[in-house]
Coordinates of C-alpha atoms in Angstrom, one line a residue:
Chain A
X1 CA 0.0 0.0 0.0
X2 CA 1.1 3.8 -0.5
X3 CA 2.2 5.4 2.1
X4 CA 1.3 9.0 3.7
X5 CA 2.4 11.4 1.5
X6 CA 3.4 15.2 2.4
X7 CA 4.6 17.9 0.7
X8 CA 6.7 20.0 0.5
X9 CA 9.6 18.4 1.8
X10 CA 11.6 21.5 2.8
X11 CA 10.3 24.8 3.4
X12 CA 12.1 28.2 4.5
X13 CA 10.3 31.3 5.0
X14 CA 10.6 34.4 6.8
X15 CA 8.7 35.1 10.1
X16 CA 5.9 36.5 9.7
X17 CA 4.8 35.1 6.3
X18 CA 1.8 32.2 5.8
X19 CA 3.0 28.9 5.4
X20 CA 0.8 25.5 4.7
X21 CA 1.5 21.7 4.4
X22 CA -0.2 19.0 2.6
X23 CA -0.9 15.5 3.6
X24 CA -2.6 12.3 2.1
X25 CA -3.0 9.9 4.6
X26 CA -2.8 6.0 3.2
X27 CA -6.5 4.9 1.9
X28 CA -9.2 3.9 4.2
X29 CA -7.8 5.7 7.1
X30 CA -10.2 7.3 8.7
X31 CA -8.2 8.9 11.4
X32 CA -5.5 11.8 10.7
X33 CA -2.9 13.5 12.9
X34 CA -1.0 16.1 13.0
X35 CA 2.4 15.9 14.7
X36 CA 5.2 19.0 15.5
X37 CA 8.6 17.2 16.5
X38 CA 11.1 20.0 17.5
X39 CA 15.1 18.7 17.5
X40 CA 15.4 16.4 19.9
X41 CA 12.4 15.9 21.0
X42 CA 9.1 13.2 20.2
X43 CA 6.4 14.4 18.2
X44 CA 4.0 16.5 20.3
X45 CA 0.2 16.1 18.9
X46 CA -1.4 19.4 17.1
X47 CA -4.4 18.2 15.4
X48 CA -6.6 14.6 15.2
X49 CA -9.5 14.1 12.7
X50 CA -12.0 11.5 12.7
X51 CA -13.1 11.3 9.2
X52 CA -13.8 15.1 8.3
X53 CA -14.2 15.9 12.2
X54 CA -11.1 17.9 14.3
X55 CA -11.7 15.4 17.5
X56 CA -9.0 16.6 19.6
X57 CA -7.3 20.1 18.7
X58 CA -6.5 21.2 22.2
X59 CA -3.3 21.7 21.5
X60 CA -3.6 23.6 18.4
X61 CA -2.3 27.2 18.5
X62 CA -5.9 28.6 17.8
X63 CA -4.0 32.5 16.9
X64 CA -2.0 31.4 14.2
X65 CA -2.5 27.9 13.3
X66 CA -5.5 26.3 11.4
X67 CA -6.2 23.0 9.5
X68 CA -8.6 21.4 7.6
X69 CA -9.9 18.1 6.5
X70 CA -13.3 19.0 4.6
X71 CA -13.4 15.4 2.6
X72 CA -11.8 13.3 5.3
X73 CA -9.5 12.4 3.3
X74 CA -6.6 14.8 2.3
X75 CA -5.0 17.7 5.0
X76 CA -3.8 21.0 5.3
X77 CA -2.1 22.1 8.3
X78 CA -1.9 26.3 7.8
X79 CA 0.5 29.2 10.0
X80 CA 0.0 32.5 9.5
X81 CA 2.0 34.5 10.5
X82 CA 4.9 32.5 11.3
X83 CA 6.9 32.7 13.8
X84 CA 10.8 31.9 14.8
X85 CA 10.0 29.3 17.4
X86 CA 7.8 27.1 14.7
X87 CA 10.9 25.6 13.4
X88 CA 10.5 21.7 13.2
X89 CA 9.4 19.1 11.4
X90 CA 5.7 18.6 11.0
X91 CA 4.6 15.2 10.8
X92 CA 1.1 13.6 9.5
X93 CA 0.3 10.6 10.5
X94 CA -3.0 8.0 9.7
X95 CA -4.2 5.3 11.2
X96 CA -7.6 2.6 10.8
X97 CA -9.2 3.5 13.9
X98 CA -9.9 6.3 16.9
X99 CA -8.8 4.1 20.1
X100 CA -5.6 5.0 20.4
X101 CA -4.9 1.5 20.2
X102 CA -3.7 1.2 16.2
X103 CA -0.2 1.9 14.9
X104 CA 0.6 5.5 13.2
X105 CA 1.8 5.6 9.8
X106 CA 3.9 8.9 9.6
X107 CA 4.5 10.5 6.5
X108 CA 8.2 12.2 6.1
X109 CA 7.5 15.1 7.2
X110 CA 7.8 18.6 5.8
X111 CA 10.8 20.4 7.8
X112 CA 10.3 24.1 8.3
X113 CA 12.9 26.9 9.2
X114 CA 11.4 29.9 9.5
X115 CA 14.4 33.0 9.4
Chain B
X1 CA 3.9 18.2 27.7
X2 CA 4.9 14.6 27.6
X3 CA 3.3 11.8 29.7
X4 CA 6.0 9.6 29.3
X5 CA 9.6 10.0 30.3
X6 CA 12.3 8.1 28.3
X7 CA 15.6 7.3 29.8
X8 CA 18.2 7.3 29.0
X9 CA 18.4 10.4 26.3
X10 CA 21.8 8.9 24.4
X11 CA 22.9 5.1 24.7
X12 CA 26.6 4.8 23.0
X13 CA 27.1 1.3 22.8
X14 CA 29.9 -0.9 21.3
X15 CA 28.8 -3.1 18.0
X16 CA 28.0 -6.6 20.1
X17 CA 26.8 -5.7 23.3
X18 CA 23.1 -5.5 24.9
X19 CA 21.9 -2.7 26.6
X20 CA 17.9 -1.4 27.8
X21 CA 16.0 1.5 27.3
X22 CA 13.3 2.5 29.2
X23 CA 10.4 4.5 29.6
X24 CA 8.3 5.4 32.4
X25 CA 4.5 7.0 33.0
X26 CA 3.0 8.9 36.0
X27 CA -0.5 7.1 35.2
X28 CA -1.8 3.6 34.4
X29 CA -1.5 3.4 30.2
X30 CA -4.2 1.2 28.5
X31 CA -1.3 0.5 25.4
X32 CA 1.9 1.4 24.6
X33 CA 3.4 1.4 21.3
X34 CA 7.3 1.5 20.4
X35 CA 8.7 3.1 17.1
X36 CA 11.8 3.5 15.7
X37 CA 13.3 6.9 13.9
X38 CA 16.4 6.4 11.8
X39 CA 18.1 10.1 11.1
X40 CA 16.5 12.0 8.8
X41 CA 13.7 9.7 8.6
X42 CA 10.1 9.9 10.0
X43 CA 9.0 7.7 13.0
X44 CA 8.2 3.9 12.2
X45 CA 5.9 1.5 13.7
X46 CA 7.6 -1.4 15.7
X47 CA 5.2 -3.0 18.3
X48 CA 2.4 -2.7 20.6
X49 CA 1.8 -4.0 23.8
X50 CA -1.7 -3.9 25.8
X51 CA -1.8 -6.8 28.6
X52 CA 0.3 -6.5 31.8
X53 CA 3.1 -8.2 32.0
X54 CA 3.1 -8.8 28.4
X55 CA 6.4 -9.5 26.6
X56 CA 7.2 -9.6 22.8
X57 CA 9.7 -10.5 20.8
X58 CA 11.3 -9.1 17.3
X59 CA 14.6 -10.6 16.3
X60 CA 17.4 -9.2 18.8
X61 CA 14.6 -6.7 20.3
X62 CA 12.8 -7.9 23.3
X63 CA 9.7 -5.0 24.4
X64 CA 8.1 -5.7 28.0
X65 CA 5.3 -4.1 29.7
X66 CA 5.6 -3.9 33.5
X67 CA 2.9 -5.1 35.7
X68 CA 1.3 -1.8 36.7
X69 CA 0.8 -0.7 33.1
X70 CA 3.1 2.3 33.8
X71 CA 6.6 1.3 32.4
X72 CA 7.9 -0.3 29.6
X73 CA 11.6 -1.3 28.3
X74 CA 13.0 -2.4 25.1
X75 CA 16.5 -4.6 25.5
X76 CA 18.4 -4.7 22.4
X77 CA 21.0 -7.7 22.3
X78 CA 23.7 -7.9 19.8
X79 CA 23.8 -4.8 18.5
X80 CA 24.5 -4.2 14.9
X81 CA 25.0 -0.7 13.1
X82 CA 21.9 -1.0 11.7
X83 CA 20.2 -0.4 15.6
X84 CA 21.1 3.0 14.9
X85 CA 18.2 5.7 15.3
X86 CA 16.0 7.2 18.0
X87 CA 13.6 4.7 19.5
X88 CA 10.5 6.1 21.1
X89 CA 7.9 5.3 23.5
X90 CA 4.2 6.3 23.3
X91 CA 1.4 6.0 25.2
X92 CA -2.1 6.4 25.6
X93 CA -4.7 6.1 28.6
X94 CA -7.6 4.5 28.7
X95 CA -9.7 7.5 28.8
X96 CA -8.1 9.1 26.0
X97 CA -7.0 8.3 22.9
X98 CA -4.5 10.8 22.7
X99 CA -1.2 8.4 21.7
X100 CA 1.6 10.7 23.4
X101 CA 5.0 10.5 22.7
X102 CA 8.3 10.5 24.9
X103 CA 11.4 12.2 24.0
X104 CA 13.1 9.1 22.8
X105 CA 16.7 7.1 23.1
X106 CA 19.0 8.2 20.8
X107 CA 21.3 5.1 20.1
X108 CA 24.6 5.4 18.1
X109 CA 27.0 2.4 18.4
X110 CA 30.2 2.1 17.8
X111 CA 32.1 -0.5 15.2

């Protein structure tokens, strides 16, 4: 089966310019996350979607950060404006089922530097 | 933050020998899950484990849940160059199904 796929792969910007990501999650995945992994660290949970539905976003910076999933399938994860600090890679990840019990599929990631 | 602790951070270890990583939780996890990040790469699936007590086996990679469903370990023996990557922990409660992520062992080893 095909994998997650994310674009871009790389992306620089300046702060205080929009930025957005892309992910496909692998087909008949239901569920679809949203991970920030700064250097060093694990990936830290921004976003979850069941189908079309943002089920957990609690830790979604609300003021500058948005996503969307309208068919539940594809993903955008949106900053605007950016900011120094959201340097990292962001991570999408898909999965069969909501329980917290199946195994994430991660896409590669999009790495952002943000001068 | 995290509700899982890793420890420890870095593991150096010599091409042949064993060694343990562990990772610890402040509350009573309904699964944890184990993946495996070689640099440059994206996190990758390696095992689950849900009972208490419950050990599994992959190769030269033995993954143990404790008793109290609030630690975990993974013992690699052997270790070959290709062991090299950041292994992390992650795990969920059971009235959540928020899959949360510890800060991972980074292992390098040494030929």
């Amino acid at each position: 089966e095909a994998g997650v796929v994310q674009s871009p792969r790389y992306k620089i910007i300046e702060k205080k310019q929009p930025v957005a990501f892309w992910c496909n999650p692998i087909s008949g995945h239901n569920t679809l996350y949203w991970y920030r992994q700064n250097l060093g660290q694990g990936p830290e949970l921004l976003i979850r979607y069941e189908n079309e539905e943002a089920v957990d976003d609690s830790q979604l910076p609300k003021d500058r950060f948005s996503a969307e999933r309208l068919k539940g399938v594809d993903s955008t994860l949106k900053i605007q404006p950016a900011e120094l600090g959201d340097s990292a890679v962001y991570l999408c990840a898909s999965s069969t089922n909501r329980d917290g019990n199946s195994p994430l599929h991660f896409g590669n990631g999009t790495r952002l530097t943000v001068t | 933050g995290q509700q899982v602790m890793q420890i420890p951070q870095y593991q150096h270890v010599q091409e042949g020998e064993d060694f343990t990583t562990y990772c610890n939780s402040s509350t009573t996890l309904s699964n944890i899950q184990w993946y495996k990040q070689r640099p440059g790469g994206h996190p990758v699936f390696l095992i689950q484990l849900v009972k208490s007590g419950e050990v599994k086996k992959q190769k030269r990679l033995t993954f143990q849940f404790g008793e109290a469903k609030k630690n975990s370990s993974l013992h690699i023996t052997a270790t070959q160059t290709t062991d090299v990557g950041t292994y992390f922990c992650a795990g969920s409660r059971s009235n959540d199904y928020k899959l949360s992520f510890g800060a991972g062992t980074t292992v390098t080893v040494r030929a």
